[in-house]
Amino acid sequence: MNHRFLSAVGLMAAMAFTTGCGTSKTVADTNTAPVATAVKEAAPADSVPAWAPKKYTFNPSRTLENDLLHTTLRVSFDWQKQYLNGTAEITAKPYFYPQNTLVLDAKGMDIHSVSLMKGYDGTPLKYDYDRQKLTIHLDKTYTRDEQYVVEINYTAKPNELPAGGSAAITENKGLYFINPLGQEPGKPQEIWTQGETEANSAWFPTTDSPNERMTQDIYITVDPKYTTLSNGAFMYSRQNADGTKTDYWKQELPAAPYLTMMAIGEFAVVKDKWRDREVNYYVEPAYKGTAKDIFGHTPEMMEFFSTKLGVAYPWAKYAQVVVRDFVSGAMENTSATVLMEDLQLNKRELLDKNWDGIIAHELFHQWFGDYVTTESWSNLPLNESFANYSEYLWAEHKFGPDEAAYLQMDELGQYLDEAETKREPLIRYYYKDREDMFDAHSYAKGGRVLHMLRKLVGDDAWWASLNLYLTRNKFTAVEVAELRMAFEDVTGKDLMWFFNQWFMKPGHPELKVEHTYQNGQLTLHVVQQQDTTYMPVYRLPLQVAVWANGKRADYPIVIDKADQTFTFQVPAQPQLVLFDAENQLLGTVDDDKTEQELVYQFYNANSFAAKAAAIAGLKDKLANPEVMKMMQAALKDDFWRVRSMAVNTLSSLKEGQAAVVENEIKQLAQHDERGAVRADAILTLAGWGAGKYKTIYEQALKDSSYQAAAAGILAYAGTGAPDVKAKLARFDQEKNEEIVLALATYYAVQGGPEKYDWFMKQVKQAKGGTLYYLLQSFGAYLASNSQSNTPEAIALLADLAQNNNLYYVRGSAYQALMVMSERPEVQQVLQKIRQQEKDERLLEMYN
């Protein structure tokens, strides 16, 4: 699953609840989730760090008493009641020891009958049911050589289950009816499922555990206007006498029950192909024309991963379906990935965005997660770290090393942000809730750890080891030792030390690096400063690059002590010493460099990471002419993210200081090939002089890039020109999130009562991070337009604050309500929200 880490960990960071206008960053980068801005207080020296691993109970893998071999499902739906009417026929046998009962997970169902089947004949069986577990008493004691078939007639009622979920997977109902009565304008009617972690047992009885596997047949009966999708191959569609149709999907290879899926809706199906396999994209009809622009790299990804792994994509087909109101970023169901609606983009939006990362992530899961599955949620990184790292692998292959390096820098930042308050082993047998595994550790840290493993063994051994891991463990459930043994068997190396320190221990190295040069000898002093009460002294094989007399020399080192000194013969005073020259380390490095060294690093190290570090390290040194010259070079860099970093760094210049780079920034604002860079440049100009560049802002309003146009809106609004409201009103019907948030920023303080309907419409339509930021602007608007504090607005905000499935949206809605807290009825609503809220992060804020 993804971005859920998308997604998901980004979402978990959203604690910066403030009411007021949005920032330029919000408009230029609305892809990202809200970011925390917490203030840290120094803890007493003898206190336990906030991030110290928590003491929870041990979570073993599930004991399998019976083994599910095959499940046949026959399902139909009551859209009015949001029920599923089902018949499940389960073929099973004792796993090893003789059994006379079969215990299945079945959450919140009505069980109508349970029968033992002999062909088409059924004999009723006794059963016990507590609305969580269905215990079936078999007709005799079976041995592991004897199969039996039970049939269960049931009704699933997912909406009647207790609410649950997490920051990563916001609900756990398993089965979702979208706009079931057709009463929500502009929203399609859909049914879809989401099984991870253990939610599929809310719509069919099963052993809902990742270490179980089964083949399956699914017969889906629906109105003929709907298209269906499920796992495996489509076999046929049958017209029924009552005017319905039944679609039959068959999966012949075994997979874990949480990977079973259905999606039902009026989708346009855009067909593609990889080798002899169908590759199809299911989208809303409005996006039929751009489906191949969005998903079109999928066959190339399948070829790339199949070739590199030496294991061809294993499933009967590959489909990707976009649904409304998905409870995560995406989910890697076997042969059929479900994705959030954000992936549906029009031609203009595609100028600024692509979703190759999430597409690669879910595709790689078809090997790592589906073909080979983690035996327990404690071993989740065996799924998610690989899917995360596939984004790097694809970016490196398709877009080059700079794009891949940027991803790695972003991943490191995600993990280090989380590590401020949480440090757990990657493989966690002790956790409070299995949903806690879906965090920046399992994704971002795990992906970086795999990169270090690749660097350690070399590319040939890396791919050979993954091939062995997959072929040896196909269609089985694994734990981390099996990954280690695959690498050891290929390389002949004992890698226990690597897996122990990176997978089984919490935290990361925190290094202090100093170097001196004397008499032809470079001395490098490295101290591991991490708290070894909780974290190990690491063994770190790294590269050190040294430039002397304009020439680079690379020195491999192995750090394995808390305090260590290395010496190198170097012919002259080094111009630059670059520690961890390959930028592979997951950790922090305190390595003070002079301004001169950082400038030299920018020009000579020839990597995105080195350039980014130089720009960041010199952001407060712009008075230095050599630094300014370097920044001007960065504005012309081939990689757009370097240009963007330089623009944003230079935005701190005062208007009078900006003359030296003014022309370059103006050129970027008008002509850079990337909309994101044009947007950054426009906002930088706006900070230097509101009306000075009015012509450029007017041009930006017509920009093909939504990001640049949104920046133009903010910049033009800042001019105070008499026609601002008229010019901006032309955008009021735009649905693009960049434009909406830019308008909301302006209307929050300048909108007036006439923008009430606009705000209400946008708040009702928006989702996720966009809604979070929009609510901040809406709160500011309500604060300055008391006549707009209507019962309708209060009710809308109260509903969001109580019922939205994203905790940070609930918090933002609460804050918007706070601007009206002098009203008694609002005080009552706020009190009710506080009483009903269960999320500890929000309760801390409310109190």
mmCIF file with all atom_site columns, N, CA and C in Angstrom, residues 85 268 344 428 536 846:
data_model
loop_
_atom_site.group_PDB
_atom_site.id
_atom_site.type_symbol
_atom_site.label_atom_id
_atom_site.label_alt_id
_atom_site.label_comp_id
_atom_site.label_asym_id
_atom_site.label_entity_id
_atom_site.label_seq_id
_atom_site.pdbx_PDB_ins_code
_atom_site.Cartn_x
_atom_site.Cartn_y
_atom_site.Cartn_z
_atom_site.occupancy
_atom_site.B_iso_or_equiv
_atom_site.pdbx_formal_charge
_atom_site.auth_seq_id
_atom_site.auth_comp_id
_atom_site.auth_asym_id
_atom_site.auth_atom_id
_atom_site.pdbx_PDB_model_num
ATOM 1  N N  . ASN A 1 85  ? -25.029 -9.278  0.336   1.00 0.00 ? 85  ASN A N  1
ATOM 2  C CA . ASN A 1 85  ? -25.601 -10.604 0.532   1.00 0.00 ? 85  ASN A CA 1
ATOM 3  C C  . ASN A 1 85  ? -24.672 -11.610 -0.125  1.00 0.00 ? 85  ASN A C  1
ATOM 4  N N  . ALA A 1 268 ? -14.774 3.854   -17.256 1.00 0.00 ? 268 ALA A N  1
ATOM 5  C CA . ALA A 1 268 ? -14.243 3.675   -18.609 1.00 0.00 ? 268 ALA A CA 1
ATOM 6  C C  . ALA A 1 268 ? -13.020 2.780   -18.483 1.00 0.00 ? 268 ALA A C  1
ATOM 7  N N  . GLN A 1 344 ? -6.518  10.971  -11.025 1.00 0.00 ? 344 GLN A N  1
ATOM 8  C CA . GLN A 1 344 ? -7.215  11.386  -12.248 1.00 0.00 ? 344 GLN A CA 1
ATOM 9  C C  . GLN A 1 344 ? -6.875  12.843  -12.537 1.00 0.00 ? 344 GLN A C  1
ATOM 10 N N  . ARG A 1 428 ? 9.238   -5.017  13.941  1.00 0.00 ? 428 ARG A N  1
ATOM 11 C CA . ARG A 1 428 ? 8.718   -4.752  15.282  1.00 0.00 ? 428 ARG A CA 1
ATOM 12 C C  . ARG A 1 428 ? 7.764   -5.858  15.707  1.00 0.00 ? 428 ARG A C  1
ATOM 13 N N  . PRO A 1 536 ? 22.577  1.084   18.642  1.00 0.00 ? 536 PRO A N  1
ATOM 14 C CA . PRO A 1 536 ? 23.899  0.447   18.626  1.00 0.00 ? 536 PRO A CA 1
ATOM 15 C C  . PRO A 1 536 ? 24.998  1.424   18.213  1.00 0.00 ? 536 PRO A C  1
ATOM 16 N N  . TYR A 1 846 ? -6.742  20.038  21.772  1.00 0.00 ? 846 TYR A N  1
ATOM 17 C CA . TYR A 1 846 ? -7.975  20.627  22.279  1.00 0.00 ? 846 TYR A CA 1
ATOM 18 C C  . TYR A 1 846 ? -7.851  21.029  23.749  1.00 0.00 ? 846 TYR A C  1
#
